[in-house]
mmCIF file of C-alpha atoms and ligand atoms in Angstrom:
data_model
loop_
_atom_site.group_PDB
_atom_site.id
_atom_site.type_symbol
_atom_site.label_atom_id
_atom_site.label_comp_id
_atom_site.label_asym_id
_atom_site.label_seq_id
_atom_site.Cartn_x
_atom_site.Cartn_y
_atom_site.Cartn_z
ATOM 1 C CA MET X 1 20.928 -16.376 -0.065
ATOM 2 C CA LYS X 2 24.410 -15.217 1.168
ATOM 3 C CA ILE X 3 23.335 -11.138 1.063
ATOM 4 C CA GLU X 4 26.593 -9.844 0.524
ATOM 5 C CA HIS X 5 26.324 -5.803 -0.407
ATOM 6 C CA ILE X 6 23.188 -3.699 0.455
ATOM 7 C CA ILE X 7 22.781 0.276 -1.229
ATOM 8 C CA LEU X 8 19.833 2.023 -0.029
ATOM 9 C CA TYR X 9 18.660 5.078 -1.514
ATOM 10 C CA HIS X 10 16.454 7.504 0.097
ATOM 11 C CA VAL X 11 14.619 8.974 -3.015
ATOM 12 C CA ARG X 12 12.144 11.897 -3.412
ATOM 13 C CA MET X 13 9.845 11.779 -6.162
ATOM 14 C CA PRO X 14 7.943 14.737 -7.699
ATOM 15 C CA LEU X 15 4.242 13.420 -8.336
ATOM 16 C CA ARG X 16 2.153 14.865 -11.068
ATOM 17 C CA SER X 17 -0.603 16.365 -8.961
ATOM 18 C CA PRO X 18 -0.649 17.344 -4.975
ATOM 19 C CA PHE X 19 -2.253 14.426 -3.073
ATOM 20 C CA GLU X 20 -4.272 15.133 -0.156
ATOM 21 C CA THR X 21 -5.679 13.336 2.638
ATOM 22 C CA SER X 22 -6.754 13.743 6.093
ATOM 23 C CA PHE X 23 -3.341 14.015 7.523
ATOM 24 C CA GLY X 24 -2.140 16.028 4.766
ATOM 25 C CA ARG X 25 -1.189 17.308 1.512
ATOM 26 C CA SER X 26 2.270 16.400 -0.422
ATOM 27 C CA GLU X 27 3.601 17.190 -3.377
ATOM 28 C CA THR X 28 6.661 14.871 -3.810
ATOM 29 C CA ARG X 29 6.975 11.343 -2.621
ATOM 30 C CA ASN X 30 10.003 10.070 -0.590
ATOM 31 C CA CYS X 31 10.692 6.310 0.245
ATOM 32 C CA ILE X 32 13.582 4.109 0.278
ATOM 33 C CA ILE X 33 14.886 1.573 -1.863
ATOM 34 C CA PHE X 34 17.097 -1.385 -1.424
ATOM 35 C CA GLU X 35 19.562 -2.486 -3.953
ATOM 36 C CA VAL X 36 21.006 -5.901 -2.783
ATOM 37 C CA ASP X 37 23.639 -7.907 -3.932
ATOM 38 C CA ALA X 38 23.194 -12.030 -2.774
ATOM 39 C CA GLU X 39 25.713 -14.551 -5.048
ATOM 40 C CA GLY X 40 25.950 -12.336 -8.767
ATOM 41 C CA VAL X 41 22.287 -11.520 -8.410
ATOM 42 C CA THR X 42 20.783 -8.134 -8.210
ATOM 43 C CA GLY X 43 17.419 -7.712 -6.253
ATOM 44 C CA TYR X 44 15.396 -4.169 -5.785
ATOM 45 C CA GLY X 45 13.054 -3.703 -2.705
ATOM 46 C CA GLU X 46 10.908 -0.368 -2.024
ATOM 47 C CA CYS X 47 10.465 0.671 1.816
ATOM 48 C CA THR X 48 7.195 3.036 1.689
ATOM 49 C CA ALA X 49 7.431 5.029 4.736
ATOM 50 C CA ASP X 50 7.088 8.826 3.727
ATOM 51 C CA TYR X 51 9.098 11.611 4.765
ATOM 52 C CA GLU X 52 6.698 12.410 7.868
ATOM 53 C CA PRO X 53 4.550 10.640 10.060
ATOM 54 C CA GLY X 54 1.077 11.341 9.585
ATOM 55 C CA TYR X 55 -0.153 7.704 8.096
ATOM 56 C CA SER X 56 2.360 5.904 10.186
ATOM 57 C CA TYR X 57 4.776 6.368 12.889
ATOM 58 C CA GLU X 58 7.531 5.196 10.700
ATOM 59 C CA THR X 59 9.215 7.484 8.466
ATOM 60 C CA THR X 60 11.656 7.600 5.645
ATOM 61 C CA GLY X 61 14.266 9.050 7.979
ATOM 62 C CA THR X 62 13.538 6.804 11.010
ATOM 63 C CA SER X 63 13.448 3.614 9.051
ATOM 64 C CA TRP X 64 16.968 4.964 7.577
ATOM 65 C CA VAL X 65 18.162 5.049 10.780
ATOM 66 C CA ILE X 66 16.682 1.779 12.160
ATOM 67 C CA LEU X 67 17.924 -0.498 8.935
ATOM 68 C CA ARG X 68 21.761 1.409 9.673
ATOM 69 C CA ASP X 69 21.871 0.397 12.896
ATOM 70 C CA PHE X 70 19.946 -2.424 13.840
ATOM 71 C CA ILE X 71 18.052 -4.346 10.712
ATOM 72 C CA LEU X 72 21.167 -4.081 8.114
ATOM 73 C CA PRO X 73 23.808 -5.822 10.417
ATOM 74 C CA LEU X 74 21.347 -8.444 11.379
ATOM 75 C CA ILE X 75 21.420 -9.617 8.017
ATOM 76 C CA LEU X 76 24.639 -8.850 6.221
ATOM 77 C CA ASP X 77 27.074 -12.004 4.979
ATOM 78 C CA GLN X 78 24.213 -14.196 6.387
ATOM 79 C CA ASP X 79 22.816 -16.940 5.036
ATOM 80 C CA ILE X 80 18.808 -16.233 4.606
ATOM 81 C CA PRO X 81 17.502 -19.300 3.391
ATOM 82 C CA SER X 82 14.264 -17.987 2.114
ATOM 83 C CA PRO X 83 12.470 -14.642 2.518
ATOM 84 C CA GLY X 84 9.874 -16.238 4.486
ATOM 85 C CA ASP X 85 12.919 -16.409 6.973
ATOM 86 C CA LEU X 86 13.160 -12.732 7.540
ATOM 87 C CA LYS X 87 10.304 -11.879 9.522
ATOM 88 C CA GLN X 88 11.765 -14.431 12.473
ATOM 89 C CA ARG X 89 15.094 -13.224 11.983
ATOM 90 C CA LEU X 90 14.041 -9.347 12.506
ATOM 91 C CA ALA X 91 11.955 -10.398 15.501
ATOM 92 C CA VAL X 92 14.851 -8.319 17.659
ATOM 93 C CA VAL X 93 13.594 -5.046 15.921
ATOM 94 C CA ARG X 94 10.229 -3.897 17.289
ATOM 95 C CA GLY X 95 7.913 -2.098 14.158
ATOM 96 C CA TYR X 96 9.156 -1.032 11.402
ATOM 97 C CA ASN X 97 7.216 -3.094 9.376
ATOM 98 C CA MET X 98 8.024 -0.968 6.062
ATOM 99 C CA ALA X 99 12.075 -0.748 6.425
ATOM 100 C CA LYS X 100 11.467 -4.662 7.164
ATOM 101 C CA ALA X 101 9.156 -5.302 3.662
ATOM 102 C CA GLY X 102 11.080 -3.311 1.827
ATOM 103 C CA LEU X 103 14.244 -5.916 2.658
ATOM 104 C CA GLU X 104 12.129 -8.474 1.970
ATOM 105 C CA MET X 105 10.484 -7.776 -1.304
ATOM 106 C CA ALA X 106 14.357 -7.536 -2.562
ATOM 107 C CA LEU X 107 14.676 -10.829 -1.415
ATOM 108 C CA TRP X 108 12.182 -12.626 -3.380
ATOM 109 C CA ASP X 109 13.411 -10.434 -6.452
ATOM 110 C CA ILE X 110 16.666 -12.187 -5.892
ATOM 111 C CA LEU X 111 14.953 -15.788 -5.285
ATOM 112 C CA GLY X 112 12.923 -15.044 -8.476
ATOM 113 C CA GLN X 113 15.786 -14.447 -10.291
ATOM 114 C CA GLN X 114 18.070 -17.252 -9.364
ATOM 115 C CA GLN X 115 15.293 -19.838 -9.874
ATOM 116 C CA GLY X 116 13.472 -17.853 -13.258
ATOM 117 C CA ARG X 117 10.126 -17.212 -11.670
ATOM 118 C CA SER X 118 7.807 -14.609 -11.374
ATOM 119 C CA LEU X 119 6.335 -12.862 -8.325
ATOM 120 C CA LYS X 120 3.305 -14.071 -8.885
ATOM 121 C CA ASP X 121 4.043 -17.653 -9.392
ATOM 122 C CA MET X 122 6.408 -17.771 -6.283
ATOM 123 C CA LEU X 123 3.183 -16.094 -4.316
ATOM 124 C CA GLY X 124 0.548 -18.414 -5.691
ATOM 125 C CA GLY X 125 -1.028 -15.575 -7.980
ATOM 126 C CA THR X 126 -3.334 -16.896 -10.588
ATOM 127 C CA ARG X 127 -4.604 -14.243 -12.817
ATOM 128 C CA GLU X 128 -2.572 -12.413 -14.791
ATOM 129 C CA CYS X 129 -3.714 -9.033 -14.768
ATOM 130 C CA VAL X 130 -5.802 -7.090 -11.452
ATOM 131 C CA ASP X 131 -8.865 -5.435 -11.256
ATOM 132 C CA VAL X 132 -7.331 -1.651 -9.760
ATOM 133 C CA GLY X 133 -8.890 1.649 -9.344
ATOM 134 C CA VAL X 134 -7.848 5.139 -8.549
ATOM 135 C CA SER X 135 -7.288 6.729 -4.787
ATOM 136 C CA VAL X 136 -8.581 10.518 -5.139
ATOM 137 C CA GLY X 137 -7.505 12.790 -2.622
ATOM 138 C CA ILE X 138 -9.645 15.770 -1.071
ATOM 139 C CA GLN X 139 -10.223 18.482 -3.367
ATOM 140 C CA GLU X 140 -11.245 22.080 -3.075
ATOM 141 C CA SER X 141 -14.207 21.420 -3.272
ATOM 142 C CA PRO X 142 -17.482 19.126 -4.251
ATOM 143 C CA GLU X 143 -17.841 20.262 -8.035
ATOM 144 C CA ALA X 144 -14.056 19.774 -8.179
ATOM 145 C CA LEU X 145 -13.809 16.730 -6.748
ATOM 146 C CA VAL X 146 -17.025 15.983 -9.538
ATOM 147 C CA LYS X 147 -14.639 17.201 -12.307
ATOM 148 C CA THR X 148 -11.485 15.243 -11.285
ATOM 149 C CA VAL X 149 -13.364 11.983 -10.934
ATOM 150 C CA ALA X 150 -14.900 12.451 -13.941
ATOM 151 C CA GLY X 151 -11.422 12.834 -15.632
ATOM 152 C CA TYR X 152 -10.387 9.391 -13.801
ATOM 153 C CA LEU X 153 -13.571 7.500 -15.557
ATOM 154 C CA GLU X 154 -12.591 8.783 -18.518
ATOM 155 C CA LYS X 155 -9.177 7.240 -18.214
ATOM 156 C CA GLY X 156 -10.961 3.845 -17.478
ATOM 157 C CA TYR X 157 -10.277 3.458 -13.962
ATOM 158 C CA ALA X 158 -13.781 1.287 -13.107
ATOM 159 C CA ARG X 159 -13.181 2.226 -8.835
ATOM 160 C CA ILE X 160 -13.190 5.558 -7.614
ATOM 161 C CA LYS X 161 -11.978 5.862 -3.469
ATOM 162 C CA ILE X 162 -12.493 9.776 -2.484
ATOM 163 C CA LYS X 163 -10.656 10.569 0.602
ATOM 164 C CA ILE X 164 -12.518 12.029 3.162
ATOM 165 C CA LYS X 165 -12.128 13.842 6.879
ATOM 166 C CA PRO X 166 -14.686 15.673 9.139
ATOM 167 C CA GLY X 167 -16.627 18.586 7.703
ATOM 168 C CA ARG X 168 -15.605 17.098 4.087
ATOM 169 C CA ASP X 169 -17.209 13.938 3.977
ATOM 170 C CA VAL X 170 -21.068 13.081 2.912
ATOM 171 C CA ALA X 171 -21.545 16.267 0.634
ATOM 172 C CA GLU X 172 -18.704 16.029 -1.575
ATOM 173 C CA THR X 173 -19.576 11.811 -1.722
ATOM 174 C CA THR X 174 -23.281 12.651 -2.095
ATOM 175 C CA ALA X 175 -21.893 14.995 -5.066
ATOM 176 C CA VAL X 176 -20.196 11.678 -6.439
ATOM 177 C CA ARG X 177 -22.783 9.609 -6.330
ATOM 178 C CA LYS X 178 -25.074 11.807 -7.664
ATOM 179 C CA SER X 179 -22.854 12.676 -10.882
ATOM 180 C CA PHE X 180 -22.076 8.522 -11.271
ATOM 181 C CA PRO X 181 -24.685 6.288 -9.973
ATOM 182 C CA LYS X 182 -23.273 3.673 -10.987
ATOM 183 C CA VAL X 183 -19.893 3.859 -10.370
ATOM 184 C CA ARG X 184 -18.207 1.699 -7.381
ATOM 185 C CA LEU X 185 -17.271 3.620 -4.597
ATOM 186 C CA GLN X 186 -15.399 4.117 -1.324
ATOM 187 C CA VAL X 187 -14.416 6.621 1.174
ATOM 188 C CA ASP X 188 -10.961 6.509 3.052
ATOM 189 C CA ALA X 189 -10.624 8.612 6.356
ATOM 190 C CA ASN X 190 -7.231 8.195 7.113
ATOM 191 C CA SER X 191 -8.539 7.977 11.276
ATOM 192 C CA ALA X 192 -9.649 11.470 11.265
ATOM 193 C CA TYR X 193 -12.961 10.881 13.384
ATOM 194 C CA GLU X 194 -13.602 9.571 16.547
ATOM 195 C CA LEU X 195 -16.598 8.019 17.668
ATOM 196 C CA SER X 196 -17.915 10.600 19.388
ATOM 197 C CA ASN X 197 -18.665 12.744 15.751
ATOM 198 C CA ALA X 198 -18.727 8.852 13.573
ATOM 199 C CA GLY X 199 -22.278 9.925 13.583
ATOM 200 C CA ALA X 200 -21.712 11.771 10.656
ATOM 201 C CA LEU X 201 -20.871 8.951 8.564
ATOM 202 C CA LYS X 202 -24.378 7.633 9.104
ATOM 203 C CA PRO X 203 -25.832 9.443 5.686
ATOM 204 C CA LEU X 204 -22.846 7.716 3.437
ATOM 205 C CA ASP X 205 -24.743 4.143 4.333
ATOM 206 C CA ASP X 206 -27.489 5.800 1.725
ATOM 207 C CA LEU X 207 -24.874 5.942 -0.946
ATOM 208 C CA ASP X 208 -24.397 2.443 -1.885
ATOM 209 C CA LEU X 209 -20.456 2.526 -1.218
ATOM 210 C CA LEU X 210 -18.184 -0.715 -1.049
ATOM 211 C CA LEU X 211 -16.399 0.035 2.592
ATOM 212 C CA ILE X 212 -15.321 2.904 4.261
ATOM 213 C CA GLU X 213 -12.068 2.382 5.368
ATOM 214 C CA GLN X 214 -9.837 3.270 8.446
ATOM 215 C CA PRO X 215 -12.793 5.891 9.526
ATOM 216 C CA LEU X 216 -11.290 5.831 13.510
ATOM 217 C CA SER X 217 -7.744 5.620 15.345
ATOM 218 C CA GLU X 218 -5.198 2.870 14.706
ATOM 219 C CA ASP X 219 -5.157 1.688 17.949
ATOM 220 C CA ASP X 220 -8.712 1.098 18.413
ATOM 221 C CA LEU X 221 -10.352 -1.725 17.323
ATOM 222 C CA TRP X 222 -12.738 -1.658 19.683
ATOM 223 C CA ASP X 223 -14.825 1.223 18.546
ATOM 224 C CA HIS X 224 -14.375 0.040 14.994
ATOM 225 C CA HIS X 225 -16.728 -2.757 16.230
ATOM 226 C CA HIS X 226 -18.988 0.338 17.598
ATOM 227 C CA LEU X 227 -18.845 1.960 14.369
ATOM 228 C CA GLN X 228 -19.646 -0.949 12.744
ATOM 229 C CA GLY X 229 -23.175 -1.701 14.680
ATOM 230 C CA MET X 230 -23.868 1.294 14.225
ATOM 231 C CA LEU X 231 -23.866 1.068 9.966
ATOM 232 C CA GLN X 232 -24.786 -0.987 7.208
ATOM 233 C CA THR X 233 -21.620 -0.076 4.871
ATOM 234 C CA PRO X 234 -18.836 -2.361 5.785
ATOM 235 C CA LEU X 235 -16.008 -0.983 7.535
ATOM 236 C CA CYS X 236 -12.329 -1.708 6.087
ATOM 237 C CA LEU X 237 -9.365 -1.610 8.133
ATOM 238 C CA ASP X 238 -5.917 -0.350 6.717
ATOM 239 C CA GLU X 239 -3.876 1.629 9.380
ATOM 240 C CA SER X 240 -5.295 -0.919 12.486
ATOM 241 C CA ILE X 241 -4.160 -3.950 10.415
ATOM 242 C CA LEU X 242 0.130 -4.687 11.275
ATOM 243 C CA SER X 243 0.044 -8.469 11.268
ATOM 244 C CA ALA X 244 -2.551 -11.243 10.488
ATOM 245 C CA ARG X 245 -3.075 -11.771 14.251
ATOM 246 C CA HIS X 246 -4.706 -7.810 14.192
ATOM 247 C CA ALA X 247 -6.418 -9.145 11.083
ATOM 248 C CA ARG X 248 -7.769 -12.600 12.821
ATOM 249 C CA GLN X 249 -8.771 -10.157 15.816
ATOM 250 C CA ALA X 250 -10.808 -7.707 13.786
ATOM 251 C CA LEU X 251 -12.580 -9.785 12.108
ATOM 252 C CA GLU X 252 -13.654 -12.008 15.612
ATOM 253 C CA MET X 253 -15.026 -8.490 17.176
ATOM 254 C CA ASP X 254 -16.621 -7.284 13.823
ATOM 255 C CA ALA X 255 -14.351 -4.415 13.970
ATOM 256 C CA CYS X 256 -14.440 -4.724 10.202
ATOM 257 C CA ARG X 257 -15.793 -6.796 6.903
ATOM 258 C CA VAL X 258 -13.198 -6.308 4.605
ATOM 259 C CA ILE X 259 -9.126 -5.977 4.562
ATOM 260 C CA ASN X 260 -7.113 -3.676 2.977
ATOM 261 C CA ILE X 261 -3.505 -5.500 2.919
ATOM 262 C CA LYS X 262 -0.952 -3.263 2.164
ATOM 263 C CA PRO X 263 2.743 -5.507 2.273
ATOM 264 C CA GLY X 264 5.105 -2.612 3.886
ATOM 265 C CA ARG X 265 2.109 -1.887 6.879
ATOM 266 C CA VAL X 266 2.455 -5.502 7.811
ATOM 267 C CA GLY X 267 6.276 -6.173 7.336
ATOM 268 C CA GLY X 268 5.975 -7.644 4.475
ATOM 269 C CA LEU X 269 4.830 -10.072 1.747
ATOM 270 C CA SER X 270 4.912 -13.092 3.841
ATOM 271 C CA GLU X 271 2.838 -11.836 6.784
ATOM 272 C CA ALA X 272 0.621 -10.131 3.349
ATOM 273 C CA ILE X 273 0.374 -13.624 2.370
ATOM 274 C CA ALA X 274 -0.592 -14.886 5.624
ATOM 275 C CA ILE X 275 -3.386 -12.158 6.056
ATOM 276 C CA HIS X 276 -5.333 -12.566 2.545
ATOM 277 C CA ASN X 277 -4.790 -17.170 3.516
ATOM 278 C CA HIS X 278 -6.859 -16.270 6.579
ATOM 279 C CA CYS X 279 -9.884 -13.715 5.393
ATOM 280 C CA ARG X 280 -9.730 -16.520 1.908
ATOM 281 C CA GLU X 281 -10.861 -18.982 4.715
ATOM 282 C CA GLN X 282 -13.349 -16.738 7.026
ATOM 283 C CA ASP X 283 -15.062 -15.484 3.522
ATOM 284 C CA VAL X 284 -14.089 -11.826 4.236
ATOM 285 C CA PRO X 285 -13.001 -10.210 0.505
ATOM 286 C CA VAL X 286 -9.619 -8.203 0.531
ATOM 287 C CA TRP X 287 -8.013 -5.834 -1.870
ATOM 288 C CA CYS X 288 -3.808 -4.409 -2.336
ATOM 289 C CA GLY X 289 -4.311 -1.037 -0.988
ATOM 290 C CA GLY X 290 -1.196 1.322 -2.499
ATOM 291 C CA MET X 291 1.277 4.194 -0.768
ATOM 292 C CA LEU X 292 2.187 5.866 -3.637
ATOM 293 C CA GLU X 293 4.955 3.306 -4.990
ATOM 294 C CA THR X 294 7.019 3.553 -7.479
ATOM 295 C CA GLY X 295 7.516 1.149 -10.008
ATOM 296 C CA ILE X 296 9.560 -1.646 -7.781
ATOM 297 C CA GLY X 297 6.694 -1.431 -5.507
ATOM 298 C CA ARG X 298 4.016 -1.227 -7.999
ATOM 299 C CA ALA X 299 5.140 -4.655 -9.507
ATOM 300 C CA SER X 300 5.702 -6.348 -6.125
ATOM 301 C CA ASN X 301 1.877 -4.608 -5.456
ATOM 302 C CA LEU X 302 0.587 -6.362 -9.064
ATOM 303 C CA ALA X 303 2.017 -9.937 -8.177
ATOM 304 C CA LEU X 304 0.462 -9.905 -4.744
ATOM 305 C CA ALA X 305 -3.156 -8.865 -6.103
ATOM 306 C CA SER X 306 -2.423 -11.757 -8.186
ATOM 307 C CA LEU X 307 -4.112 -13.970 -5.539
ATOM 308 C CA PRO X 308 -7.380 -15.385 -5.393
ATOM 309 C CA GLY X 309 -9.178 -13.522 -2.413
ATOM 310 C CA PHE X 310 -8.360 -10.177 -3.421
ATOM 311 C CA THR X 311 -11.568 -9.819 -4.880
ATOM 312 C CA LEU X 312 -12.115 -6.239 -5.123
ATOM 313 C CA PRO X 313 -10.313 -3.594 -7.153
ATOM 314 C CA GLY X 314 -6.390 -2.734 -5.514
ATOM 315 C CA ASP X 315 -5.433 1.062 -5.455
ATOM 316 C CA ILE X 316 -2.990 0.205 -8.184
ATOM 317 C CA SER X 317 -2.864 3.052 -10.321
ATOM 318 C CA ALA X 318 -0.994 3.321 -13.479
ATOM 319 C CA THR X 319 2.310 4.906 -12.927
ATOM 320 C CA ASP X 320 0.808 8.020 -14.792
ATOM 321 C CA ARG X 321 -1.769 8.718 -12.519
ATOM 322 C CA TYR X 322 1.826 9.192 -9.859
ATOM 323 C CA TYR X 323 4.636 10.399 -11.881
ATOM 324 C CA LEU X 324 6.359 11.712 -14.956
ATOM 325 C CA GLU X 325 8.981 9.713 -14.320
ATOM 326 C CA ASP X 326 9.674 6.835 -12.712
ATOM 327 C CA ILE X 327 12.308 4.737 -11.907
ATOM 328 C CA THR X 328 11.529 1.717 -13.267
ATOM 329 C CA GLU X 329 12.234 1.213 -17.158
ATOM 330 C CA GLU X 330 8.502 -0.089 -17.596
ATOM 331 C CA ARG X 331 5.421 2.331 -17.010
ATOM 332 C CA PHE X 332 2.155 0.589 -15.678
ATOM 333 C CA VAL X 333 -0.228 1.540 -18.161
ATOM 334 C CA LEU X 334 -4.409 1.000 -17.421
ATOM 335 C CA ASN X 335 -6.166 -1.327 -19.674
ATOM 336 C CA SER X 336 -9.485 -0.509 -21.256
ATOM 337 C CA ASP X 337 -11.319 -3.135 -18.377
ATOM 338 C CA SER X 338 -9.693 -0.965 -15.698
ATOM 339 C CA THR X 339 -7.020 -3.354 -14.753
ATOM 340 C CA ILE X 340 -4.045 -3.744 -15.144
ATOM 341 C CA ASN X 341 -0.932 -6.373 -16.381
ATOM 342 C CA VAL X 342 1.165 -8.540 -13.618
ATOM 343 C CA PRO X 343 4.102 -8.391 -14.656
ATOM 344 C CA THR X 344 5.965 -12.085 -15.972
ATOM 345 C CA GLY X 345 9.778 -11.671 -15.932
ATOM 346 C CA PRO X 346 11.534 -13.143 -13.140
ATOM 347 C CA GLY X 347 11.232 -11.847 -9.423
ATOM 348 C CA LEU X 348 9.743 -8.289 -9.827
ATOM 349 C CA GLY X 349 9.875 -8.426 -13.130
ATOM 350 C CA VAL X 350 10.862 -4.676 -13.853
ATOM 351 C CA ARG X 351 14.432 -3.367 -14.613
ATOM 352 C CA VAL X 352 15.311 -0.439 -12.378
ATOM 353 C CA ASN X 353 16.557 2.467 -14.401
ATOM 354 C CA LYS X 354 19.996 3.650 -12.606
ATOM 355 C CA ALA X 355 20.248 7.563 -13.721
ATOM 356 C CA ALA X 356 16.299 7.764 -13.103
ATOM 357 C CA LEU X 357 17.210 6.305 -9.061
ATOM 358 C CA LYS X 358 20.333 8.165 -8.818
ATOM 359 C CA LYS X 359 18.778 11.285 -9.915
ATOM 360 C CA ALA X 360 15.546 11.049 -7.286
ATOM 361 C CA ALA X 361 18.289 9.800 -4.320
ATOM 362 C CA LEU X 362 18.817 12.583 -1.546
ATOM 363 C CA GLU X 363 21.037 10.112 0.610
ATOM 364 C CA VAL X 364 22.306 6.655 -0.535
ATOM 365 C CA MET X 365 24.122 4.436 2.052
ATOM 366 C CA VAL X 366 26.523 1.571 1.098
ATOM 367 C CA ALA X 367 26.714 -1.013 3.651
ATOM 368 C CA GLY X 368 28.565 -4.539 3.413
HETATM 369 O O1 LIG K 1 -4.633 5.529 3.249
HETATM 370 O O2 LIG K 1 -4.764 3.771 1.702
HETATM 371 C C1 LIG K 1 -4.110 5.079 2.067
HETATM 372 C C2 LIG K 1 -1.689 7.001 -0.023
HETATM 373 C C3 LIG K 1 -0.346 7.157 1.318
HETATM 374 C C4 LIG K 1 -0.798 6.574 1.915
HETATM 375 C C5 LIG K 1 -2.101 6.174 2.462
HETATM 376 C C6 LIG K 1 -2.921 6.003 1.589
HETATM 377 C C7 LIG K 1 -2.954 6.244 0.247
HETATM 378 C C8 LIG K 1 -3.835 6.233 -1.326
HETATM 379 C C9 LIG K 1 -3.133 6.129 -2.623
HETATM 380 O O3 LIG K 1 -4.630 6.095 -0.459
HETATM 381 C C10 LIG K 1 -2.965 4.920 -2.933
HETATM 382 C C11 LIG K 1 -2.338 4.841 -4.320
HETATM 383 O O4 LIG K 1 -2.939 5.225 -5.257
HETATM 384 O O5 LIG K 1 -1.060 4.232 -4.078
HETATM 385 MG MG1 LIG K 2 -6.036 3.661 3.365
#
């Protein structure tokens, strides 16, 4: 496909409620939306980098510059045979996985529309709806957390993830477990511990958790290996896994026993599938993580999570868990069995609400 024209929208969306993690608290979510024209078809993609570099060094601001100065000039007016060729084409740009992934998403959307196929079918998805859970931010107190979790259980979410950090971990998780003895529960520390203070997590072993996500630094596979040796509960890596090679190495050294796959973090859907395939061969469970995506990225995550190796519920919640107003016409809703339907239309299978997109845009860049 020949990429003729690209528009980037740096958008800021107000969250329905503030989201607090070990790295900060946000009331809004920034991202970059791609609108890519090729051969008369328009595709959309989403770069999941946020405004602040708390989760990743990559931010909306830095991605914007790298896209403008390096990535877009490499692909404009070029013929890209398939979305999977993008990685090689962009190999001269080190890092910036989220920017690359957003572009790859738009190319899949274009290809799907050209071929009349859904993203799910093109990726090899096998499910019509996928199991999902909700990621609950740090709350004021264990009591407030239990109340918030109760609200999500009432809405029908069957798997709860709670954000933790040092000093806000065991009491909180114990309170949720005591109130809801049967619920599928997991925690996410977003790299807030070091091996020297991670002993604080040991009591979590008695709370029947599905997994403990990213306790230590993103660049610290080896200490995750040591920590996994001290715990019964499977460790799951998020920030540490930026490629299929990282996934293979982390599993080989028993640094984790579960992997959270986010296409943005790993540089795109093709790399996400490579990780899925490797884990499936090794019988390692994976699940689809989330980055508070708009309807565009959410559609992509749902298609990915429909692949057979995604055996744990994803962080893919209903639209109303995140935003009052989204930039897609489609709103995603939770089914009564804690699943969300995978879009079936060509490409991403969502229609962008251009008025809402323009309203949310802080900056627009036109290229080509
Ligand atoms: O670590 O999984 C994470 C959101 C932003 C950045 C990092 C993370 C998250 C979430 C939310 O946990 C998942 C979602 O519902 O999109
Ligand atoms: Mg995480």
